[in-house]
CSV table of N, CA, C and O in Angstrom, one decimal:
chain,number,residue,atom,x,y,z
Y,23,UNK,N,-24.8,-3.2,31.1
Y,23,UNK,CA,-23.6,-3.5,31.9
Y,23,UNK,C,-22.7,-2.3,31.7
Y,23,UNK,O,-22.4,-2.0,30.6
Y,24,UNK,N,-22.1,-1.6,32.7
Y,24,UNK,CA,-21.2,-0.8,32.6
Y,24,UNK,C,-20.1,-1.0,32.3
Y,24,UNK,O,-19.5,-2.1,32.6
Y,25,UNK,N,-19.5,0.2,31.4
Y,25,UNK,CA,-18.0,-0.3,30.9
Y,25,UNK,C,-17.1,0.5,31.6
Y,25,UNK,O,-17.3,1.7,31.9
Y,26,UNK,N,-15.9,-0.5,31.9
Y,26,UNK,CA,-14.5,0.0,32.7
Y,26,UNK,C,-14.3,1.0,31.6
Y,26,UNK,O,-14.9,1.0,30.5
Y,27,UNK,N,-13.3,1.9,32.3
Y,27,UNK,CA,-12.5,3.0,31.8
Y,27,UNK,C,-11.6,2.6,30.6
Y,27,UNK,O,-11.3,3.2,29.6
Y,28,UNK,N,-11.1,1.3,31.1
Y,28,UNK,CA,-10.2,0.8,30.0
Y,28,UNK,C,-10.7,0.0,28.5
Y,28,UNK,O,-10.1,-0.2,27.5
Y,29,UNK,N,-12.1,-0.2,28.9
Y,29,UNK,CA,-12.8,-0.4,27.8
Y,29,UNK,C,-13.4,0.7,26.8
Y,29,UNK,O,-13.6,0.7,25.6
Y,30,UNK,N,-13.6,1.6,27.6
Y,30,UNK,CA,-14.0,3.0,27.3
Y,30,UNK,C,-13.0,3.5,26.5
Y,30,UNK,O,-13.3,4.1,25.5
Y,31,UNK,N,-11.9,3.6,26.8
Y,31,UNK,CA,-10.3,3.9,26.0
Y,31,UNK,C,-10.1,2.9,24.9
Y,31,UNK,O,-9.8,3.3,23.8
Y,32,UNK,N,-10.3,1.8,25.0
Y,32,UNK,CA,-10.3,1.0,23.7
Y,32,UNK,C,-10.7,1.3,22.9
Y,32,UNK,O,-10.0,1.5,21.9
Y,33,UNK,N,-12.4,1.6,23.1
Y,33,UNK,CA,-13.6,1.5,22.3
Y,33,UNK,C,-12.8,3.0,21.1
Y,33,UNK,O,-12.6,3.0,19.9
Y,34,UNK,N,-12.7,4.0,22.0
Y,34,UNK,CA,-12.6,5.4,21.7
Y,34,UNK,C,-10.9,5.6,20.6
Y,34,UNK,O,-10.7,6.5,19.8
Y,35,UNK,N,-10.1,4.7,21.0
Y,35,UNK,CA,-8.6,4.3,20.1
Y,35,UNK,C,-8.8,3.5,18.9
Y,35,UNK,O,-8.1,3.6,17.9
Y,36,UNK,N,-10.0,2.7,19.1
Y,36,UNK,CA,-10.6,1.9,17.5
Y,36,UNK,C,-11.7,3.0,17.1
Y,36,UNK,O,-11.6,3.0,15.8
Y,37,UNK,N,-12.5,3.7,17.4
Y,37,UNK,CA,-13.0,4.5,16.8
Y,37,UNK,C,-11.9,5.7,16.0
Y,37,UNK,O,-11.9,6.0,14.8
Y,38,UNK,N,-11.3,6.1,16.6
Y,38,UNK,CA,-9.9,7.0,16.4
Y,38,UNK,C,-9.2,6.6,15.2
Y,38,UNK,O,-8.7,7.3,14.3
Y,39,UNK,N,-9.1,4.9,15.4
Y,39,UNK,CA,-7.9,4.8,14.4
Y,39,UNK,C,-9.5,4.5,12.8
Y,39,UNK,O,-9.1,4.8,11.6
Y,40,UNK,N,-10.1,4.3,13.0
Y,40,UNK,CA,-11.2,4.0,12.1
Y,40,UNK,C,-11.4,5.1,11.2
Y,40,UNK,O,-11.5,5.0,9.9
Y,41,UNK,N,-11.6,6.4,12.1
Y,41,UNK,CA,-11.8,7.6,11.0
Y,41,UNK,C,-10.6,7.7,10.5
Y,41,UNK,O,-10.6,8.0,9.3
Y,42,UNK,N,-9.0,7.4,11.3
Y,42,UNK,CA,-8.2,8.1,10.6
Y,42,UNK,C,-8.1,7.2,9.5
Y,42,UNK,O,-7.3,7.6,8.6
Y,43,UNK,N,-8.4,6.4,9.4
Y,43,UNK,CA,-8.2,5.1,8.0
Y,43,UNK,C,-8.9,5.5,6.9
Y,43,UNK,O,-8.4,5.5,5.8
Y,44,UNK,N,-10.3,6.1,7.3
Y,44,UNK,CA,-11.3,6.5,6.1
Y,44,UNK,C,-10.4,7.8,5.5
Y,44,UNK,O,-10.1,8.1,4.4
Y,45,UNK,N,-10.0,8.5,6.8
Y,45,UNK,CA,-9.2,10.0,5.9
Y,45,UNK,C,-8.3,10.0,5.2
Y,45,UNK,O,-8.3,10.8,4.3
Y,46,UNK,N,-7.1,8.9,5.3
Y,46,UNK,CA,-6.0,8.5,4.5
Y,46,UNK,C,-6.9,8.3,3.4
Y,46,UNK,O,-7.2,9.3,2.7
Y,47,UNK,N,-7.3,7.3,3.1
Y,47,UNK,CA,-8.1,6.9,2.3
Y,47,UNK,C,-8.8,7.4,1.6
Y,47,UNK,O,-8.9,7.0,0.5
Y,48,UNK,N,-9.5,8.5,2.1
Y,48,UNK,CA,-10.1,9.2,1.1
Y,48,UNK,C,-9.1,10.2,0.5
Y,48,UNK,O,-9.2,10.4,-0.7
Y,49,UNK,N,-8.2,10.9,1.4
Y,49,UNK,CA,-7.0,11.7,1.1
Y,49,UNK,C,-6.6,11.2,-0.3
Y,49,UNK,O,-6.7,12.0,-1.3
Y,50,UNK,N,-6.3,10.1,-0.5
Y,50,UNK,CA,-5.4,9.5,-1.4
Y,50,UNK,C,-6.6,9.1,-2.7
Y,50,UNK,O,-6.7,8.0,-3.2
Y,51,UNK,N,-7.4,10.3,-3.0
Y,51,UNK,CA,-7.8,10.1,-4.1
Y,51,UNK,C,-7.9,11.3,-5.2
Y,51,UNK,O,-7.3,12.4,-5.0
Y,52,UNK,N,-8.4,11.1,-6.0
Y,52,UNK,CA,-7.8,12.3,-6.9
Y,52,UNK,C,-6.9,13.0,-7.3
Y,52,UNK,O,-5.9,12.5,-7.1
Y,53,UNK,N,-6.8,14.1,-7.8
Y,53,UNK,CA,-5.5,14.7,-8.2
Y,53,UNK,C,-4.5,14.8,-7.1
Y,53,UNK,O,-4.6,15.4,-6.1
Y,54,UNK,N,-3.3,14.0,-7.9
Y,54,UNK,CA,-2.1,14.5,-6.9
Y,54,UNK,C,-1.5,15.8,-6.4
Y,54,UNK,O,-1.2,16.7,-7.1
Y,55,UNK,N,-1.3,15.7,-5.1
Y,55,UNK,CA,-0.5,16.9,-4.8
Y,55,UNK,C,0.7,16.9,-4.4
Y,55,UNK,O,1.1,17.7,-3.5
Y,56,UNK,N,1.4,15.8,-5.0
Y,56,UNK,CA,2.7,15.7,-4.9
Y,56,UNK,C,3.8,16.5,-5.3
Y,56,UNK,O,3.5,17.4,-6.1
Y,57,UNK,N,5.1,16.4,-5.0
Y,57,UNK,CA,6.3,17.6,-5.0
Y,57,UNK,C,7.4,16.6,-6.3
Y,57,UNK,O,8.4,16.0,-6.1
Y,58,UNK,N,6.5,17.1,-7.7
Y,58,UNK,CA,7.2,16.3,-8.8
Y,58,UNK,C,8.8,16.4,-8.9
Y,58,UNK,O,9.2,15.6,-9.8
Y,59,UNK,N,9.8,17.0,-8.3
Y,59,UNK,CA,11.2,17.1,-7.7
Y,59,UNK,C,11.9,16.0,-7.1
Y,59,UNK,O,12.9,15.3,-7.2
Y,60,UNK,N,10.8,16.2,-6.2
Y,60,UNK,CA,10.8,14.8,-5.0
Y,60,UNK,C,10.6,13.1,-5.7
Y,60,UNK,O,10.9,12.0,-5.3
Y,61,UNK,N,9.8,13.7,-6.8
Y,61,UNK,CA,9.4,12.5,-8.0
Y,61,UNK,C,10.2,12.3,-8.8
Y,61,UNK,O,10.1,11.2,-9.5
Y,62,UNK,N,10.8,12.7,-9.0
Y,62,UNK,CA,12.2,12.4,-9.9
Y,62,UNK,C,13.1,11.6,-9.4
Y,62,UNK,O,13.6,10.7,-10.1
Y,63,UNK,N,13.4,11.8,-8.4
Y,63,UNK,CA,14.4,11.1,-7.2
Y,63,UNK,C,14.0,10.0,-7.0
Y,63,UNK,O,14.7,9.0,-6.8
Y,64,UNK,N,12.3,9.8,-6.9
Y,64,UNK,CA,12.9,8.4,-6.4
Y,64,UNK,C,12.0,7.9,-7.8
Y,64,UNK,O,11.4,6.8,-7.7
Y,65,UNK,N,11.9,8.6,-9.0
Y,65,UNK,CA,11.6,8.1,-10.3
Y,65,UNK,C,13.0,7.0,-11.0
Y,65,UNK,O,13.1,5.8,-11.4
Y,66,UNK,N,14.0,8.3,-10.9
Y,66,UNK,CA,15.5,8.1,-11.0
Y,66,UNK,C,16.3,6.1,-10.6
Y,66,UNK,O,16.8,5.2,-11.1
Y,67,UNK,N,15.9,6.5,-9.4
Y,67,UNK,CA,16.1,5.2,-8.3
Y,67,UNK,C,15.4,3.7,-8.3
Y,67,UNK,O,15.8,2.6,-7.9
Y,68,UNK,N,14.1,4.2,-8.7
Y,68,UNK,CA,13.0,2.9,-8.6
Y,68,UNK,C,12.1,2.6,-9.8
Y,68,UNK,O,11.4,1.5,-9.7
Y,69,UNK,N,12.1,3.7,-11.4
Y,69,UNK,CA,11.5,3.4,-11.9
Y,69,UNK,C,11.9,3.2,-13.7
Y,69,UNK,O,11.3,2.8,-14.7
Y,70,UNK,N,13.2,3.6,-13.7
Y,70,UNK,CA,13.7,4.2,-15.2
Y,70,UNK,C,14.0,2.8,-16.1
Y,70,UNK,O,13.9,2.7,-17.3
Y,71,UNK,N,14.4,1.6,-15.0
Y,71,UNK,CA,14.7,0.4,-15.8
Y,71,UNK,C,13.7,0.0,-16.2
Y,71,UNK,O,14.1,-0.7,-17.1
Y,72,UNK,N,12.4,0.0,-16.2
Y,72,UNK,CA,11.4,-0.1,-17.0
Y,72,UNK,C,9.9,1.1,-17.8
Y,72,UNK,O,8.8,0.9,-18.3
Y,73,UNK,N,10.6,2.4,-17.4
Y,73,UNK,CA,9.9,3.2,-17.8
Y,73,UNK,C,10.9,4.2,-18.6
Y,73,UNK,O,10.6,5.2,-19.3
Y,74,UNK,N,12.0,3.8,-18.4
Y,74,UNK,CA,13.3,4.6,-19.4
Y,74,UNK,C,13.2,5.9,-18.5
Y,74,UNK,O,12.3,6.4,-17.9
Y,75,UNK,N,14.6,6.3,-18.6
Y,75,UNK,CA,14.7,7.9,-17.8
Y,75,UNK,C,13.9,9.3,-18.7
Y,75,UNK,O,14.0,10.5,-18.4
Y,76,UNK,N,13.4,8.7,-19.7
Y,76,UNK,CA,12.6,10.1,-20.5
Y,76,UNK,C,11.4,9.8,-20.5
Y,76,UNK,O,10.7,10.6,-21.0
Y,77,UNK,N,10.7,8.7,-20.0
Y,77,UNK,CA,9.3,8.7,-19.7
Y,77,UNK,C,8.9,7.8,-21.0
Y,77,UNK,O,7.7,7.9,-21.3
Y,78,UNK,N,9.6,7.2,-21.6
Y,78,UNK,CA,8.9,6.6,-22.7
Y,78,UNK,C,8.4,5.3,-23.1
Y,78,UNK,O,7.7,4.9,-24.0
Y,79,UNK,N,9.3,4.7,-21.7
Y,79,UNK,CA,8.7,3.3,-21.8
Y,79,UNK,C,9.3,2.3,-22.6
Y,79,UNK,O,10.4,2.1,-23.0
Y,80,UNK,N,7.9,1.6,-22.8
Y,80,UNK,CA,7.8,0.5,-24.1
Y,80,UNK,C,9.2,-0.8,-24.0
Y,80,UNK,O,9.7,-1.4,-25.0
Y,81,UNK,N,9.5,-1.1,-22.2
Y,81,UNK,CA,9.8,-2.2,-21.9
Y,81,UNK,C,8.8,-3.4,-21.7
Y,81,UNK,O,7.8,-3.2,-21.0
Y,82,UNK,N,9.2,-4.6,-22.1
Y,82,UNK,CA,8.0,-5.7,-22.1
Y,82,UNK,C,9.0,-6.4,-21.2
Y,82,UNK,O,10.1,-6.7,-21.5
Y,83,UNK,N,8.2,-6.7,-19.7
Y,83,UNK,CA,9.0,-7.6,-18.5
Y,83,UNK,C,8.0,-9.1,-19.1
Y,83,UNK,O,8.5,-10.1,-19.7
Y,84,UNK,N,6.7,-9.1,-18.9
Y,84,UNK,CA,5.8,-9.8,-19.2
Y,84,UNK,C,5.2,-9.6,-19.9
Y,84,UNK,O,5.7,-9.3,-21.0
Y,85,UNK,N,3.8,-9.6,-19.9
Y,85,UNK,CA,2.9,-9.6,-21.4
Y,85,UNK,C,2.8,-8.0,-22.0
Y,85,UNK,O,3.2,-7.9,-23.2
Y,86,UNK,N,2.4,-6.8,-21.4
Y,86,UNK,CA,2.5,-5.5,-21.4
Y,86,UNK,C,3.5,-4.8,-21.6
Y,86,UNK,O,4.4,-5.0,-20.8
Y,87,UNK,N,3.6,-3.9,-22.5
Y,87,UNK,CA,4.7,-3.1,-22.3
Y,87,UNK,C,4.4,-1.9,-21.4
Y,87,UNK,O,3.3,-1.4,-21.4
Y,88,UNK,N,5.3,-1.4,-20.7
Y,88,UNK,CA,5.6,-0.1,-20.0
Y,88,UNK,C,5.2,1.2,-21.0
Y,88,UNK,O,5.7,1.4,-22.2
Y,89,UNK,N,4.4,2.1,-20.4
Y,89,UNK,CA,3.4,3.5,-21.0
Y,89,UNK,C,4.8,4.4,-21.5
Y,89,UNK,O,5.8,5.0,-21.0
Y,90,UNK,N,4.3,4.3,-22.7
Y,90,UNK,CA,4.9,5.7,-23.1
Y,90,UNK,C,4.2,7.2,-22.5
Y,90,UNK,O,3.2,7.7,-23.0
Y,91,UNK,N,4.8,7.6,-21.6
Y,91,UNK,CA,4.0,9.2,-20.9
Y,91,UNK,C,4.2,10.1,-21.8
Y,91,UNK,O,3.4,11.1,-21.7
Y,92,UNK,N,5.3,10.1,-23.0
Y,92,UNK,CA,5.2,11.5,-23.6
Y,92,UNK,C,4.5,11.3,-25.3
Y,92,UNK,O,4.8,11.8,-26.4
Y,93,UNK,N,3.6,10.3,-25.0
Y,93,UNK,CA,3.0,10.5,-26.2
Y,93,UNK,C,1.2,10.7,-24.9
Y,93,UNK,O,0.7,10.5,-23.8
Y,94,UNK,N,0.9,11.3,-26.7
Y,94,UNK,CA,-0.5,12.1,-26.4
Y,94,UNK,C,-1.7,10.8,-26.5
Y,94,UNK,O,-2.9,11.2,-26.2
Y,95,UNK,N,-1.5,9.9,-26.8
Y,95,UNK,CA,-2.7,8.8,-27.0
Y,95,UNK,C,-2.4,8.1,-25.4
Y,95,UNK,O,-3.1,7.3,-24.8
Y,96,UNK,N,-1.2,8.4,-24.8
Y,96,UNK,CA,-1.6,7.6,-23.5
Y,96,UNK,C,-2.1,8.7,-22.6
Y,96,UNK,O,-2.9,8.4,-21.6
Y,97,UNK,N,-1.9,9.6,-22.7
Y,97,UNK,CA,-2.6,10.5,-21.8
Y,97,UNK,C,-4.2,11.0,-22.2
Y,97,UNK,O,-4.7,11.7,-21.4
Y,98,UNK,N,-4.8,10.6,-23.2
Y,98,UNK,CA,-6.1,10.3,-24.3
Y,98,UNK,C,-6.9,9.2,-23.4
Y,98,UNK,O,-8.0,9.5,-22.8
Y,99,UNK,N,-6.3,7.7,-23.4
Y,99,UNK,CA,-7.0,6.8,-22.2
Y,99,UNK,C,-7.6,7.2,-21.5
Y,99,UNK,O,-7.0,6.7,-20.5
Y,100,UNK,N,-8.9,8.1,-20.9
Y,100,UNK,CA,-9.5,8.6,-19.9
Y,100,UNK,C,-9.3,7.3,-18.7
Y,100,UNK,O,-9.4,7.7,-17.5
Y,101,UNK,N,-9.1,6.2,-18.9
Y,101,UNK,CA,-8.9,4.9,-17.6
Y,101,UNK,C,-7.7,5.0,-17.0
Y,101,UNK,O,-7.5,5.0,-15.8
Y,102,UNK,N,-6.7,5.0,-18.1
Y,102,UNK,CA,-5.4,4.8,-18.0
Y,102,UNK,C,-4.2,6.0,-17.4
Y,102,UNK,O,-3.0,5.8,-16.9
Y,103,UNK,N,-5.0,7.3,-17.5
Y,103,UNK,CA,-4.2,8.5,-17.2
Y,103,UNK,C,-4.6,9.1,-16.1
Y,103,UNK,O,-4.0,10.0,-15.6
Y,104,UNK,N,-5.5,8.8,-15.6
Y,104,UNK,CA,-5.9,9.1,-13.9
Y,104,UNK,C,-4.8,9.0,-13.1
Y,104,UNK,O,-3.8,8.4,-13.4
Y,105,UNK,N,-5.0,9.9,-11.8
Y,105,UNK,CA,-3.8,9.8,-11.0
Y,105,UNK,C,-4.6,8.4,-10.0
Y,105,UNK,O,-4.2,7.5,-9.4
Y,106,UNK,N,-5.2,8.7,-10.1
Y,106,UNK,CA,-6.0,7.5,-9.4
Y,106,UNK,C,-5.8,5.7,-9.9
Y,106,UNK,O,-5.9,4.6,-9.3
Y,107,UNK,N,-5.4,6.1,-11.3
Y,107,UNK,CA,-5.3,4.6,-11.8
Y,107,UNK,C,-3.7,4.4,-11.5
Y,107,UNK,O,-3.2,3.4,-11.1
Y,108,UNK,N,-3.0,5.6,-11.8
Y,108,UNK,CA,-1.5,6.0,-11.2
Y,108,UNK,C,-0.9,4.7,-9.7
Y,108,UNK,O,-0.3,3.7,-9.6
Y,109,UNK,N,-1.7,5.8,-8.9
Y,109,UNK,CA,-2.1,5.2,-8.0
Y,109,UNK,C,-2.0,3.9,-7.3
Y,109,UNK,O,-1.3,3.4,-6.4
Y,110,UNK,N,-3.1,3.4,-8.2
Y,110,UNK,CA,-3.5,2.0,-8.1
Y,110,UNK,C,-2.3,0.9,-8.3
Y,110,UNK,O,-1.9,0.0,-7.6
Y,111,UNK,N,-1.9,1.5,-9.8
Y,111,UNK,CA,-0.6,0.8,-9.9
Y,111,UNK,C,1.1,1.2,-9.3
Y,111,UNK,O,2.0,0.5,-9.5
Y,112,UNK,N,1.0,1.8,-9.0
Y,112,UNK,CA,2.5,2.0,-7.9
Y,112,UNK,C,1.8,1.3,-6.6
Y,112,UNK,O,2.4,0.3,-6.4
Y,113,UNK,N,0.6,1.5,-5.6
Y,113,UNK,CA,0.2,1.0,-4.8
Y,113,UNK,C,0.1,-0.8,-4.8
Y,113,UNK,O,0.6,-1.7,-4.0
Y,114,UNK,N,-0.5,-1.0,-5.8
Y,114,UNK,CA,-0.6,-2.5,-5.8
Y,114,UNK,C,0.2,-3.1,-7.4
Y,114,UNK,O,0.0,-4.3,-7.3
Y,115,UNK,N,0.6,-2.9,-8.2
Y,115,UNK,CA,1.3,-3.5,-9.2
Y,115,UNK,C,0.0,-3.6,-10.0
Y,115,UNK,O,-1.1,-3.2,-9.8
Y,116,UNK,N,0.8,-4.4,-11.1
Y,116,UNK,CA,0.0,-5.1,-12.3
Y,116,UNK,C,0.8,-5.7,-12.7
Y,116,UNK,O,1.9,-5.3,-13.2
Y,117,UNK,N,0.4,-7.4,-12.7
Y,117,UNK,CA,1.1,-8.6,-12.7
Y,117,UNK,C,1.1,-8.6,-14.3
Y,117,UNK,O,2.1,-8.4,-15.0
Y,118,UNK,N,-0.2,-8.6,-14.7
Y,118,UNK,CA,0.1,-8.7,-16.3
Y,118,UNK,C,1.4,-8.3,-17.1
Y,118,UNK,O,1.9,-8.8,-18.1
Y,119,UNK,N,1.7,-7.0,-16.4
Y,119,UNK,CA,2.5,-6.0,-17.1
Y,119,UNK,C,4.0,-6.2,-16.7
Y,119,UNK,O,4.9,-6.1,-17.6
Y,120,UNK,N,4.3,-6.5,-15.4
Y,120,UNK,CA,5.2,-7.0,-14.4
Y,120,UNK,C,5.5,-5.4,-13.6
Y,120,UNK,O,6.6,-5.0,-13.1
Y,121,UNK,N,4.4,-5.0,-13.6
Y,121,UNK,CA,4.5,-3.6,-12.6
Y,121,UNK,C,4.8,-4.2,-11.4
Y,121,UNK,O,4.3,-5.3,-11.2
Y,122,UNK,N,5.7,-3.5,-10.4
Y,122,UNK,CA,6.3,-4.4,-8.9
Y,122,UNK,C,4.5,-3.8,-8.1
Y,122,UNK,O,3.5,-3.5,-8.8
Y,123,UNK,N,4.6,-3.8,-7.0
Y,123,UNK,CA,3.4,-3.2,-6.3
Y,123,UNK,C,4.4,-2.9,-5.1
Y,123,UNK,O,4.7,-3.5,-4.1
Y,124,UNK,N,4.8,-1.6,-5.7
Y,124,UNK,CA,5.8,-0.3,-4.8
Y,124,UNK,C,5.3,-0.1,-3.1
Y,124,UNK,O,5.8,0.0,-2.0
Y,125,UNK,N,4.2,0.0,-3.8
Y,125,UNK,CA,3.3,0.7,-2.3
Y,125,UNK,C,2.8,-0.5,-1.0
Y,125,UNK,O,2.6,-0.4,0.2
Y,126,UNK,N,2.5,-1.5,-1.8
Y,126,UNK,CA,2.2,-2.6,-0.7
Y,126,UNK,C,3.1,-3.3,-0.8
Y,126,UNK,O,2.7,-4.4,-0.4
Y,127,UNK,N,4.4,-3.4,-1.2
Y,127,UNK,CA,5.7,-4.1,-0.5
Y,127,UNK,C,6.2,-2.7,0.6
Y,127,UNK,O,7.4,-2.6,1.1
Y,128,UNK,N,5.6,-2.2,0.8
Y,128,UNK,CA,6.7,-0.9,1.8
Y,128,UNK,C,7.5,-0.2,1.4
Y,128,UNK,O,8.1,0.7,2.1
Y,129,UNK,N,7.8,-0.5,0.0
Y,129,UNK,CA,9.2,-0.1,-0.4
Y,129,UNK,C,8.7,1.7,-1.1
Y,129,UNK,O,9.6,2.5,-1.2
Y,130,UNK,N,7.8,1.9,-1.3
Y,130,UNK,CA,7.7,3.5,-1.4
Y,130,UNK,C,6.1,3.8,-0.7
Y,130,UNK,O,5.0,3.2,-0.8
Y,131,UNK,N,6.5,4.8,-0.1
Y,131,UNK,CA,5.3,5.2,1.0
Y,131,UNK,C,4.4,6.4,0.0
Y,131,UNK,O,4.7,7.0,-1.0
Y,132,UNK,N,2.8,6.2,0.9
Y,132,UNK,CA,1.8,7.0,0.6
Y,132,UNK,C,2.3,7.9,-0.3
Y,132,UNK,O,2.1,7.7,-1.5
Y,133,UNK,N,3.2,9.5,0.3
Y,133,UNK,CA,3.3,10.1,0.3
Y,133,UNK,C,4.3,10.6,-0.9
Y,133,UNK,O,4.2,11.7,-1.4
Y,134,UNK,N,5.4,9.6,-1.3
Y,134,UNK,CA,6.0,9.4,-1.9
Y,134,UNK,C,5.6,8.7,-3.3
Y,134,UNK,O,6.2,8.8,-4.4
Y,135,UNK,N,4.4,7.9,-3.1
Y,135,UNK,CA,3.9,7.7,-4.0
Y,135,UNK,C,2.7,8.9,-5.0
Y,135,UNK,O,2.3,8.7,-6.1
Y,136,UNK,N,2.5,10.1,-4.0
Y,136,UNK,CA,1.8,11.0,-4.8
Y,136,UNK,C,3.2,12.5,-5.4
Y,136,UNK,O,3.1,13.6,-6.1
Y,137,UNK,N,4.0,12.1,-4.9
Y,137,UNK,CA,5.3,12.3,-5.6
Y,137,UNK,C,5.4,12.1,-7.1
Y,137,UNK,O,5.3,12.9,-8.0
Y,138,UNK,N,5.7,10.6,-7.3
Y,138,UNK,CA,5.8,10.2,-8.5
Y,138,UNK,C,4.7,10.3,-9.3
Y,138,UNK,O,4.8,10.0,-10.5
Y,139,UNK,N,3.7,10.7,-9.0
Y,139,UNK,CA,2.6,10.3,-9.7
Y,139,UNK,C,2.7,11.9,-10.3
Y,139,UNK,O,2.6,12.1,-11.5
Y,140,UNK,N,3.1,13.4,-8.9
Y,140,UNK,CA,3.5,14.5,-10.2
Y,140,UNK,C,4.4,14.3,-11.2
Y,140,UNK,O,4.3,14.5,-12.4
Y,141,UNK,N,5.4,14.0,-10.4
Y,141,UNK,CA,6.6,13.4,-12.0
Y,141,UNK,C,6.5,12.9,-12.6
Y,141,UNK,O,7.3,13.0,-13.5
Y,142,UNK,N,5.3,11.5,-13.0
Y,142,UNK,CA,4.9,11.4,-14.2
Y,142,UNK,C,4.1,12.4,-15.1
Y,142,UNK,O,4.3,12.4,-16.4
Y,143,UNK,N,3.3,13.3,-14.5
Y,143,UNK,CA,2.4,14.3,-15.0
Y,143,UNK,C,3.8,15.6,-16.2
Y,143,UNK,O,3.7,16.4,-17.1
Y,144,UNK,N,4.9,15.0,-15.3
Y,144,UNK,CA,6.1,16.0,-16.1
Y,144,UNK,C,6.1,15.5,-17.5
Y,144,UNK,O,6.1,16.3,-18.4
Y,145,UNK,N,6.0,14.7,-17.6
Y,145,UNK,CA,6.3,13.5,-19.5
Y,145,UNK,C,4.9,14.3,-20.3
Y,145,UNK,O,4.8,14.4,-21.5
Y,146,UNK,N,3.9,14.7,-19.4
Y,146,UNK,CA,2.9,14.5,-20.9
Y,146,UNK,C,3.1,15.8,-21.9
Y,146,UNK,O,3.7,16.8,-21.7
Y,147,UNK,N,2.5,15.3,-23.1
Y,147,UNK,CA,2.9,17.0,-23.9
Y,147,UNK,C,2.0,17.6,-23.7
Y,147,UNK,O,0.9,17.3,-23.2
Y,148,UNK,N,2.4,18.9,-24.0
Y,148,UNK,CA,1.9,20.1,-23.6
Y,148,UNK,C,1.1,20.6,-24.5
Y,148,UNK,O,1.5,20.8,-25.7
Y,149,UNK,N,-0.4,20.6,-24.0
Y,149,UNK,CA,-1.3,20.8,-24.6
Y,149,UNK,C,-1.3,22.3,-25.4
Y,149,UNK,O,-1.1,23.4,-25.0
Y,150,UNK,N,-1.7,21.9,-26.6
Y,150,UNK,CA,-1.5,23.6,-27.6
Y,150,UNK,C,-3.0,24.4,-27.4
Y,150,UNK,O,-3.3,25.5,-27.9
């Protein structure tokens, strides 16, 4: 059966938006290439009441406490120190911990979220 033109444009706008879904997506893996400047600002604004403004953490909202970044054993966690596990948790929270889920409330975007994730990379110590 032949397809209308306007089925033809459908088909071709879901295929369109399909790859671009896989690309975001795959975009958003691995090391950040975020503008850690730009991560401070809205580190400043959205994350210091429970990560302290020096990166150190060690607020308990619920069961977890908040990561100390400038010690060397949290950045040691090969699970824990991924920009990817980063990620994960600004994108969707961690209830256990009372991490909000920044990224799937709207309230900080993709791009903004690979922001913060260089300004966290600012806290760790500097390897000798």
């Amino acid at each position: 059966m032949p397809r209308t033109t306007a089925a033809r444009a459908a088909a071709l706008a879901l295929a369109l938006a399909a790859t671009a879904a896989a690309w975001i997506a795959g975009a958003a893996n691995g090391p950040s290439r975020g503008d850690p400047a730009a991560g401070k600002a809205l580190f400043v604004k959205n994350c210091i009441l429970c990560h302290k403004a020096n990166g150190t953490g060690g607020m308990k909202i619920t069961g977890n406490p908040s990561p100390d970044w400038t010690d060397a054993k949290t950045w040691a966690d090969a699970k824990r120190s991924t920009d990817d596990y980063f990620r994960d948790c600004i994108t969707n929270g961690k209830v256990k911990s009372g991490m909000v889920a920044w990224g799937k409330s709207g309230q900080i975007k993709p791009a903004e979220i690979e922001n913060l994730i260089a300004y966290i990379h600012t806290f760790a110590p500097k390897k000798k």
